[in-house]
mmCIF file of C-alpha atoms and ligand atoms in Angstrom:
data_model
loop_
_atom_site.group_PDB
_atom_site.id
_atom_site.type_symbol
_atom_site.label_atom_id
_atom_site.label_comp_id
_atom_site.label_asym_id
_atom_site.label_seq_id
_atom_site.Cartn_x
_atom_site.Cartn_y
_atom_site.Cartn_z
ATOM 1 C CA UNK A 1 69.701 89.345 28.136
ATOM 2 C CA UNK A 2 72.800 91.744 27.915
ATOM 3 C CA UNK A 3 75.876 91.159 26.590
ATOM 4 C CA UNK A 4 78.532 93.588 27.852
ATOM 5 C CA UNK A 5 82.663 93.458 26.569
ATOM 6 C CA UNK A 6 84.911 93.601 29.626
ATOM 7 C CA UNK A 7 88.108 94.686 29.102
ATOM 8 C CA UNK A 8 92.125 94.152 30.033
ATOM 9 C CA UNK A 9 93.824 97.216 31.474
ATOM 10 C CA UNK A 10 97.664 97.545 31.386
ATOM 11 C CA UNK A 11 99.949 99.736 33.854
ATOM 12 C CA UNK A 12 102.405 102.009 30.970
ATOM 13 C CA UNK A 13 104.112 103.095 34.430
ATOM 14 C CA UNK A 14 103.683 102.120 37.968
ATOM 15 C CA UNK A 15 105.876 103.775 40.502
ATOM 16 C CA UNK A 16 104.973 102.881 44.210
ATOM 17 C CA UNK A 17 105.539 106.248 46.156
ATOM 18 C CA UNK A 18 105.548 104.490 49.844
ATOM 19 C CA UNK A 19 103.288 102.355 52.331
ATOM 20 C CA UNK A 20 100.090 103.706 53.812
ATOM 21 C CA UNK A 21 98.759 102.790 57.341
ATOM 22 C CA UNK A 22 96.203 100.921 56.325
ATOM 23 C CA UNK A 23 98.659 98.766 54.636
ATOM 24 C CA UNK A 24 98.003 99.362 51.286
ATOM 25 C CA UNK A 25 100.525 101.510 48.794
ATOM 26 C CA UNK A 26 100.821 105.001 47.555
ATOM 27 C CA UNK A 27 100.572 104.705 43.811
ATOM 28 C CA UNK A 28 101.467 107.013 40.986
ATOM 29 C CA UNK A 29 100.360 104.738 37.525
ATOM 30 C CA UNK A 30 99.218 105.520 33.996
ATOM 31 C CA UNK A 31 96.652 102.981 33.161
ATOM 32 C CA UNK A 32 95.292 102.607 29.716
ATOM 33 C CA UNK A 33 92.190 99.872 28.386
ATOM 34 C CA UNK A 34 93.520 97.419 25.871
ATOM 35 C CA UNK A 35 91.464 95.483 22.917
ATOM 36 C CA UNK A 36 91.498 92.212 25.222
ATOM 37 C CA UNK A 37 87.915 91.321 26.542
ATOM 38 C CA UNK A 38 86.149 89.364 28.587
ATOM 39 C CA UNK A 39 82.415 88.596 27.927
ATOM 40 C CA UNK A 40 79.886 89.082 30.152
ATOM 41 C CA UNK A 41 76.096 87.904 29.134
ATOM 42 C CA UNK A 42 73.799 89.366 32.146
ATOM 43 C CA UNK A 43 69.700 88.393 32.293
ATOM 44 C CA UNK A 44 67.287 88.604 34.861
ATOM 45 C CA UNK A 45 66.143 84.787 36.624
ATOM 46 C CA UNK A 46 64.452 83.354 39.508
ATOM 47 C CA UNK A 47 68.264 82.867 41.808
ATOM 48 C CA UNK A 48 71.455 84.111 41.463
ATOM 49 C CA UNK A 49 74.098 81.906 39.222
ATOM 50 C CA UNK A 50 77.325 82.556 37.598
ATOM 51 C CA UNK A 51 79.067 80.111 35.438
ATOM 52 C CA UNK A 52 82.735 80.930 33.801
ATOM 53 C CA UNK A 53 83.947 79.794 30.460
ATOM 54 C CA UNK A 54 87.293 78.658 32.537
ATOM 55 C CA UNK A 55 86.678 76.524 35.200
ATOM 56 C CA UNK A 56 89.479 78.064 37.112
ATOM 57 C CA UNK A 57 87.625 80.479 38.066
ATOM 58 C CA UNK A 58 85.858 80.488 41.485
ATOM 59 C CA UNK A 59 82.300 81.340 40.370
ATOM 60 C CA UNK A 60 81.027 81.818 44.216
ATOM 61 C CA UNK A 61 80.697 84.723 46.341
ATOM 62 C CA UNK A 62 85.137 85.460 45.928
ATOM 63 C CA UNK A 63 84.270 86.135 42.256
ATOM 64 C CA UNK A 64 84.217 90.123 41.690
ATOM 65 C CA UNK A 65 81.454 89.753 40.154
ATOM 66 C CA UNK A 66 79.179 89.046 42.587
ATOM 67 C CA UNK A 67 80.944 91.882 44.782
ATOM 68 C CA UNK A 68 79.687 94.197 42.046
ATOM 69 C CA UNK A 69 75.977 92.758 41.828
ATOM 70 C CA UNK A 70 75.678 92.731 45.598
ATOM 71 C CA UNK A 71 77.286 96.296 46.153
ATOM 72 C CA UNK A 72 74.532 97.583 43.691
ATOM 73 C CA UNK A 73 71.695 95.693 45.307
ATOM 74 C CA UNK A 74 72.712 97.521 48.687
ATOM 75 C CA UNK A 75 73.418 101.198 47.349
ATOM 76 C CA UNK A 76 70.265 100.510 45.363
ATOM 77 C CA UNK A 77 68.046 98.890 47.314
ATOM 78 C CA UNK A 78 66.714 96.954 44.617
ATOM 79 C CA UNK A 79 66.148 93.168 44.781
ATOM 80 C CA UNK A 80 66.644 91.035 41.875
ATOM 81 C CA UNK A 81 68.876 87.626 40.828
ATOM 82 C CA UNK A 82 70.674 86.974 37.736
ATOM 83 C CA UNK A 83 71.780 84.498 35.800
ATOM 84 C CA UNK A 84 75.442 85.348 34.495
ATOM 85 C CA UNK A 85 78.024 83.949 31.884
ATOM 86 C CA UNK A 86 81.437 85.161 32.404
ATOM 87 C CA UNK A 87 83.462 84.343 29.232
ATOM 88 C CA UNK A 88 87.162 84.690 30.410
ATOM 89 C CA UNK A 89 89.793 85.362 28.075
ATOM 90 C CA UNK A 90 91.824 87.400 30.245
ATOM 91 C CA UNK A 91 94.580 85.727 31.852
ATOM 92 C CA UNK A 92 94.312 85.832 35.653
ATOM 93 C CA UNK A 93 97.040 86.714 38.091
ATOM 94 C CA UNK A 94 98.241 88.655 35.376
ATOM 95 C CA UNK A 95 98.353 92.200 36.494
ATOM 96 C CA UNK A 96 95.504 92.739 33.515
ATOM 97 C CA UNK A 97 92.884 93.815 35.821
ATOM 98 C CA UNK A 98 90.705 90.982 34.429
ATOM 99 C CA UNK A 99 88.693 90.590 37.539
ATOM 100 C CA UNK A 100 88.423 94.575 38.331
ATOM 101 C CA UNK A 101 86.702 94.892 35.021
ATOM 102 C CA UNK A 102 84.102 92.225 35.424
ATOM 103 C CA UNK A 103 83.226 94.207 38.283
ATOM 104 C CA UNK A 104 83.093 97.600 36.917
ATOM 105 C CA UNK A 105 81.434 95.982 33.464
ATOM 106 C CA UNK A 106 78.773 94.665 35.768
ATOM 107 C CA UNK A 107 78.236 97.756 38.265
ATOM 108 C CA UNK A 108 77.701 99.515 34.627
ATOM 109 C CA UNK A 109 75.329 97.027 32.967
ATOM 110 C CA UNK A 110 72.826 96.551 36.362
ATOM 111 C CA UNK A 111 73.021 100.367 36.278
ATOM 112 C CA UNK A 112 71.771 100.314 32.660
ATOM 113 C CA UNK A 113 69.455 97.516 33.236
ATOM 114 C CA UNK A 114 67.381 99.309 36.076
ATOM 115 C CA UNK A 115 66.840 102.728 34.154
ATOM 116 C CA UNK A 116 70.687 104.272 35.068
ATOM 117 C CA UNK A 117 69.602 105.243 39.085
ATOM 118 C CA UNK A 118 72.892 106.023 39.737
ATOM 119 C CA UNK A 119 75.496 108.288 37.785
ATOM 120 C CA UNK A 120 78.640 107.402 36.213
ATOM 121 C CA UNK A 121 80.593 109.576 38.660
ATOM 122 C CA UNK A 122 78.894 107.719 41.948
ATOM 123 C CA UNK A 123 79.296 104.136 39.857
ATOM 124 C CA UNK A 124 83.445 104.780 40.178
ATOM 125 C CA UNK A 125 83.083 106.256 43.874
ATOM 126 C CA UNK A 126 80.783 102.775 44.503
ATOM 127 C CA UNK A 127 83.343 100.578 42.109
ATOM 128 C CA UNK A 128 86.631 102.174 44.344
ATOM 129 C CA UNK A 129 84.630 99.475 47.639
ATOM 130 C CA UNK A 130 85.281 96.345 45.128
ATOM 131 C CA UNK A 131 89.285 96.971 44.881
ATOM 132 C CA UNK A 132 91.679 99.744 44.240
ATOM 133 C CA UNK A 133 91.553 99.379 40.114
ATOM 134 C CA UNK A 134 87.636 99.449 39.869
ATOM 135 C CA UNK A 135 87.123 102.764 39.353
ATOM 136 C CA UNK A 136 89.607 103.433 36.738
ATOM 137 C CA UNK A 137 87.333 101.340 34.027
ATOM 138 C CA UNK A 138 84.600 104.433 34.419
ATOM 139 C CA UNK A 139 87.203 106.930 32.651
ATOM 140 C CA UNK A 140 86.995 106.634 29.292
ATOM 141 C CA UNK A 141 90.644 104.235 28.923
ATOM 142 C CA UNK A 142 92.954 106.354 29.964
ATOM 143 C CA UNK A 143 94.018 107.944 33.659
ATOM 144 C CA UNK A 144 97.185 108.948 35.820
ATOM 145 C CA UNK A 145 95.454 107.094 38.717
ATOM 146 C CA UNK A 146 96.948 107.791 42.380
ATOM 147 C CA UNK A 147 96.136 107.122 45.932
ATOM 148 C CA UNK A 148 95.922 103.449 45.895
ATOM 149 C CA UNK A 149 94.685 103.528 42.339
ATOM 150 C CA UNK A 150 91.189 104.801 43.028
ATOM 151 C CA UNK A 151 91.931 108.224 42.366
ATOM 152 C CA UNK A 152 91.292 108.771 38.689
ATOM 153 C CA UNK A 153 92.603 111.111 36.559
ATOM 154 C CA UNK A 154 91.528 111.189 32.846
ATOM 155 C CA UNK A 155 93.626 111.733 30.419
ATOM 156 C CA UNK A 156 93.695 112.433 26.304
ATOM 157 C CA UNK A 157 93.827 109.074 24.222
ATOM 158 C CA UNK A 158 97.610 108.179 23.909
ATOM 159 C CA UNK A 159 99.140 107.237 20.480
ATOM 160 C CA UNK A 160 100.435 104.056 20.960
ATOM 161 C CA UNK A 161 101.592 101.564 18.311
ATOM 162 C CA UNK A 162 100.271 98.637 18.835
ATOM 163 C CA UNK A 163 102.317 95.741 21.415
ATOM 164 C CA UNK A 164 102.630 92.414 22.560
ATOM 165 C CA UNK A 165 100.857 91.136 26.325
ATOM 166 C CA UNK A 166 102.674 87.862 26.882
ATOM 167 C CA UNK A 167 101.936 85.840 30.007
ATOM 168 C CA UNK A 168 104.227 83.227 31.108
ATOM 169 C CA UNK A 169 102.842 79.958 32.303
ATOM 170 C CA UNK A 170 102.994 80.657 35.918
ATOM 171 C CA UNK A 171 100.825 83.612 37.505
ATOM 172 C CA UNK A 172 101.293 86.091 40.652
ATOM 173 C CA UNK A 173 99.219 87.235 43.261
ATOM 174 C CA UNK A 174 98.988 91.088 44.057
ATOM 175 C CA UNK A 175 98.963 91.199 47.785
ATOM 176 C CA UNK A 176 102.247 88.721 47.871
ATOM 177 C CA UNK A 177 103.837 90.733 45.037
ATOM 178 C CA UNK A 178 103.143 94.058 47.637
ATOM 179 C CA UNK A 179 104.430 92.368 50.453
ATOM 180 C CA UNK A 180 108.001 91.936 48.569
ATOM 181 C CA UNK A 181 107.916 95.391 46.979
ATOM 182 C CA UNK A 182 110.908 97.635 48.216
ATOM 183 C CA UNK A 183 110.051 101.575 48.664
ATOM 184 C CA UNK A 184 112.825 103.378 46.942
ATOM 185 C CA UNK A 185 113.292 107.276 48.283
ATOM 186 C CA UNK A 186 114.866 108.649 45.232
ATOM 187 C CA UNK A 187 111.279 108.827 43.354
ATOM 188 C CA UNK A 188 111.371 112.286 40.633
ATOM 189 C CA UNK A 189 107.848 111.635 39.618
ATOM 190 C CA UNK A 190 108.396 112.511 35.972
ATOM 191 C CA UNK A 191 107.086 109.864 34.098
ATOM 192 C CA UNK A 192 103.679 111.486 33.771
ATOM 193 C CA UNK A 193 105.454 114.600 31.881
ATOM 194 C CA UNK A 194 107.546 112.337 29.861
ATOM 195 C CA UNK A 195 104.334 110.629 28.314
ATOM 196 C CA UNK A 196 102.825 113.305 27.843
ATOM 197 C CA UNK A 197 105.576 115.091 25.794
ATOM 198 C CA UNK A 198 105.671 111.637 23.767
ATOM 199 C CA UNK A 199 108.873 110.583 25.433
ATOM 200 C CA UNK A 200 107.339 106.963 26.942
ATOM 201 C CA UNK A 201 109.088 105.858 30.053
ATOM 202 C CA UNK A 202 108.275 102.905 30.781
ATOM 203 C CA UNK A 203 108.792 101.724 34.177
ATOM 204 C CA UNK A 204 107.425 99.209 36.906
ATOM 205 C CA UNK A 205 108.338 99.116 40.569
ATOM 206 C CA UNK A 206 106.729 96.261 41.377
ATOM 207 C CA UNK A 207 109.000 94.316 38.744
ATOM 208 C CA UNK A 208 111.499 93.723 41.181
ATOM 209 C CA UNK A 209 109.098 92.507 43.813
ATOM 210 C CA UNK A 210 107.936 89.881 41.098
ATOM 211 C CA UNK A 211 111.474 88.507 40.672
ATOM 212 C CA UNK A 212 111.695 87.901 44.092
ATOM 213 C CA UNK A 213 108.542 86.305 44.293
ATOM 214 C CA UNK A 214 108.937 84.396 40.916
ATOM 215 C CA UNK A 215 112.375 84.225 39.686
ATOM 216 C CA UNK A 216 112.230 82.700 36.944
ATOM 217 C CA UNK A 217 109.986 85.616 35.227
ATOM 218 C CA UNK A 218 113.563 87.521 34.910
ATOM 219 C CA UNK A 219 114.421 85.122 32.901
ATOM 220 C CA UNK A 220 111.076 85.246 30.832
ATOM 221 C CA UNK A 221 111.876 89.068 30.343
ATOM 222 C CA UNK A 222 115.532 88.468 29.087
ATOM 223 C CA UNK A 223 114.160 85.871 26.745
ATOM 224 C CA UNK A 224 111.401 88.239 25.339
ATOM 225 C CA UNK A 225 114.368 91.129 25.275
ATOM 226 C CA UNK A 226 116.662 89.227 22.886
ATOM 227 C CA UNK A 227 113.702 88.923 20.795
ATOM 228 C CA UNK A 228 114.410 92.664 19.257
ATOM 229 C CA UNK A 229 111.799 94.563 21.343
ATOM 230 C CA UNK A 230 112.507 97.838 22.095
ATOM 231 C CA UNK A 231 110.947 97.552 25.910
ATOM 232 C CA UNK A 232 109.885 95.085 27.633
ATOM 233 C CA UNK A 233 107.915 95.618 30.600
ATOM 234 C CA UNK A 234 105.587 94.212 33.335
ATOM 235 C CA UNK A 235 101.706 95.278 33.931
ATOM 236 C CA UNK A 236 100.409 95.887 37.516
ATOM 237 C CA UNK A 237 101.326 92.636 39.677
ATOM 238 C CA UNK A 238 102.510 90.509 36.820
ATOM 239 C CA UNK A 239 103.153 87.898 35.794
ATOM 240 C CA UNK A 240 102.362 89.668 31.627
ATOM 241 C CA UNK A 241 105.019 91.338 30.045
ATOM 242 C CA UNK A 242 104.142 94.035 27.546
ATOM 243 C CA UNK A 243 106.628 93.722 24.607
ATOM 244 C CA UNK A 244 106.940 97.360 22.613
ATOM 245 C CA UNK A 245 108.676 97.890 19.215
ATOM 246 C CA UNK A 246 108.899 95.423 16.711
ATOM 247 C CA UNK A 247 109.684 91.367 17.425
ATOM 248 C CA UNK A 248 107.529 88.540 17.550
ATOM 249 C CA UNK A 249 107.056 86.649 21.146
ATOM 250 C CA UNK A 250 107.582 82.559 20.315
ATOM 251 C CA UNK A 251 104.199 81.485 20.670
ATOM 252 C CA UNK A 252 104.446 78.167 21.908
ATOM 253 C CA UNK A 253 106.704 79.122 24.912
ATOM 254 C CA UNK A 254 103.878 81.074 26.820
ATOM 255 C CA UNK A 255 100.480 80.385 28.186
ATOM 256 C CA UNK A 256 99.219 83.334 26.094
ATOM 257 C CA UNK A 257 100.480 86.518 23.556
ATOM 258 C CA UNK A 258 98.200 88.494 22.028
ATOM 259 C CA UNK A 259 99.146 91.483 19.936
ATOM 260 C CA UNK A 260 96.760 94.489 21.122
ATOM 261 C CA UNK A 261 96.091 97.823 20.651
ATOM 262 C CA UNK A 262 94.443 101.081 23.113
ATOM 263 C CA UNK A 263 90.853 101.560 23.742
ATOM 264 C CA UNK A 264 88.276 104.066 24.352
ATOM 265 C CA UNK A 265 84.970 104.268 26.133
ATOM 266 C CA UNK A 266 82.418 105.005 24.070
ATOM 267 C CA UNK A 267 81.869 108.351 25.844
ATOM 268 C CA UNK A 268 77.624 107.210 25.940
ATOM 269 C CA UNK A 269 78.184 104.019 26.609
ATOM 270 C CA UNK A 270 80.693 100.927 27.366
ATOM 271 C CA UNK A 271 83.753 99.589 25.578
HETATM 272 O O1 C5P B 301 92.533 96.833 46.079
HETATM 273 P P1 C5P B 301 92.750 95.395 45.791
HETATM 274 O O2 C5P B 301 91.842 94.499 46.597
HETATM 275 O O3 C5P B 301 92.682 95.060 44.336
HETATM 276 O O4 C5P B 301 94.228 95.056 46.237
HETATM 277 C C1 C5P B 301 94.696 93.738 46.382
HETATM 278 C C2 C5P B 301 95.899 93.730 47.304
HETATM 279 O O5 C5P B 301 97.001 94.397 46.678
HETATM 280 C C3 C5P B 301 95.690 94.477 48.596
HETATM 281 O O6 C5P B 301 95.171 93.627 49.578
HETATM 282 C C4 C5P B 301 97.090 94.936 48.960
HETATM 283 O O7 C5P B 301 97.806 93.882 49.559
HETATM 284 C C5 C5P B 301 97.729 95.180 47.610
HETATM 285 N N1 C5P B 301 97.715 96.598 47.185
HETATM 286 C C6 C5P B 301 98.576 97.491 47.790
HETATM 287 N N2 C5P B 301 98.582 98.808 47.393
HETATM 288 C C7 C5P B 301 97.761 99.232 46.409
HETATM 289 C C8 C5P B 301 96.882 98.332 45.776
HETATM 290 C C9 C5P B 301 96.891 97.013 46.188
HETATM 291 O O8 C5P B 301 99.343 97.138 48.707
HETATM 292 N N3 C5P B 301 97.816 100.516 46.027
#
């Protein structure tokens, strides 16, 4: 039995640079691993079962999960079932990547489990098959990721204070979020600099996108604003905010807040 932490990712900025012909969308993002986890308790058994903590969940062959164990069973070759726990406390249809790492926890756990026959490197070119944010979870927590998010670029650990994740009690899903998003030509590109110089600009293009798909999550951001946050923000998709700067989200008026803080890859192991 292995028990292997999973976690949250959030998007500091997200610009969408324009549509691709295969219909998905040019990305320029700085993603970053928070201290929000998911558990995932892996052992060997006679057939193949996953059960999930919240019964929400589809726990059959949509679950990223099982994209990860079968992708590795092809690449691999190697036959073998598993009994798995999945014990969600990510939000879903949150823009978290909650699902994306399950599958890149999992692609790194069978790896470990059957004597590492693949390297880290090949895990994130496998992991980029499963969905565009896979492979971002095999740098060590933070990455200006482009293409469609599968290029991965590490970057030094950022000094962030720690911030809010807030989820409202209604989630979004990415591809309708996509299909709303608006391709803006007057795109300068600078964010990346600006972090880097430790001028944050914080910015999400697929914000407006959300709105029109969920209107009321405008108003969830205004609330949150008059709260005495310095930024307020959406990750990936949505429907979290991230709250930075001092305040306090009201606790009772969301599905979940947490207050969390950057993580690292162990650079030998997991997170
Ligand atoms: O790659 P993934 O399966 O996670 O993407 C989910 C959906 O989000 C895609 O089907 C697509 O509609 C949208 N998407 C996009 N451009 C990206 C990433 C995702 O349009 N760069």
């Amino acid at each position: 039995m292995m028990v292997v932490r999973s976690p949250a990712k959030v998007n500091l900025f997200l610009r969408v640079l324009g549509k691709r012909d295969d219909g998905y969308h040019h990305l320029s993002t700085l993603m970053q691993t928070i201290s929000l986890f998911d558990y995932l308790h892996i052992a060997l058994a006679d057939q193949d079962q996953l059960t999930c903590t919240d019964f929400r969940i589809p726990t059959d062959k949509r679950n990223l999960v099982w994209r990860a164990v079968d992708l590795f069973r092809k690449k691999t070759g190697l036959s073998f079932q598993l009994r798995i726990l999945l014990e969600k406390n990510i939000p879903s249809e949150a823009g978290l990547g909650g699902g994306s790492g399950n599958a890149a926890s999992v692609l790194w756990a069978l790896n470990e489990l059957c004597g590492k026959p693949a390297s880290l490197s090949t895990l994130m070119h496998w992991a980029a098959e499963i969905g565009s944010d896979v492979p971002f979870f095999f740098s060590k927590g933070t990455a200006h990721c482009t293409g469609r998010g599968e290029c991965v670029q590490e970057l030094e650990h950022l000094d962030l204070s720690p911030f809010w994740v807030v989820k409202p009690s209604f989630g979004l899903s990415t591809a309708a979020v996509y299909r709303k998003v608006q391709i803006k030509n007057d795109q300068e590109a600078s964010e990346l600099v600006s972090f880097l110089l430790g001028q944050p600009c914080y910015i999400n293009d697929l914000e407006e996108a959300a709105f029109k798909e969920a209107p009321h999550l405008k108003a969830v951001k205004e609330e949150l604003e008059k709260l005495g946050f310095s930024k307020v923000m959406m990750t990936g998709s949505g429907s979290a905010l991230l709250c930075f700067g001092e305040g306090n989200p009201d606790f009772n008026s969301y599905s979940f807040s947490s207050k969390v803080s950057a993580i690292r890859r162990d650079p030998i192991g997991w997170y």
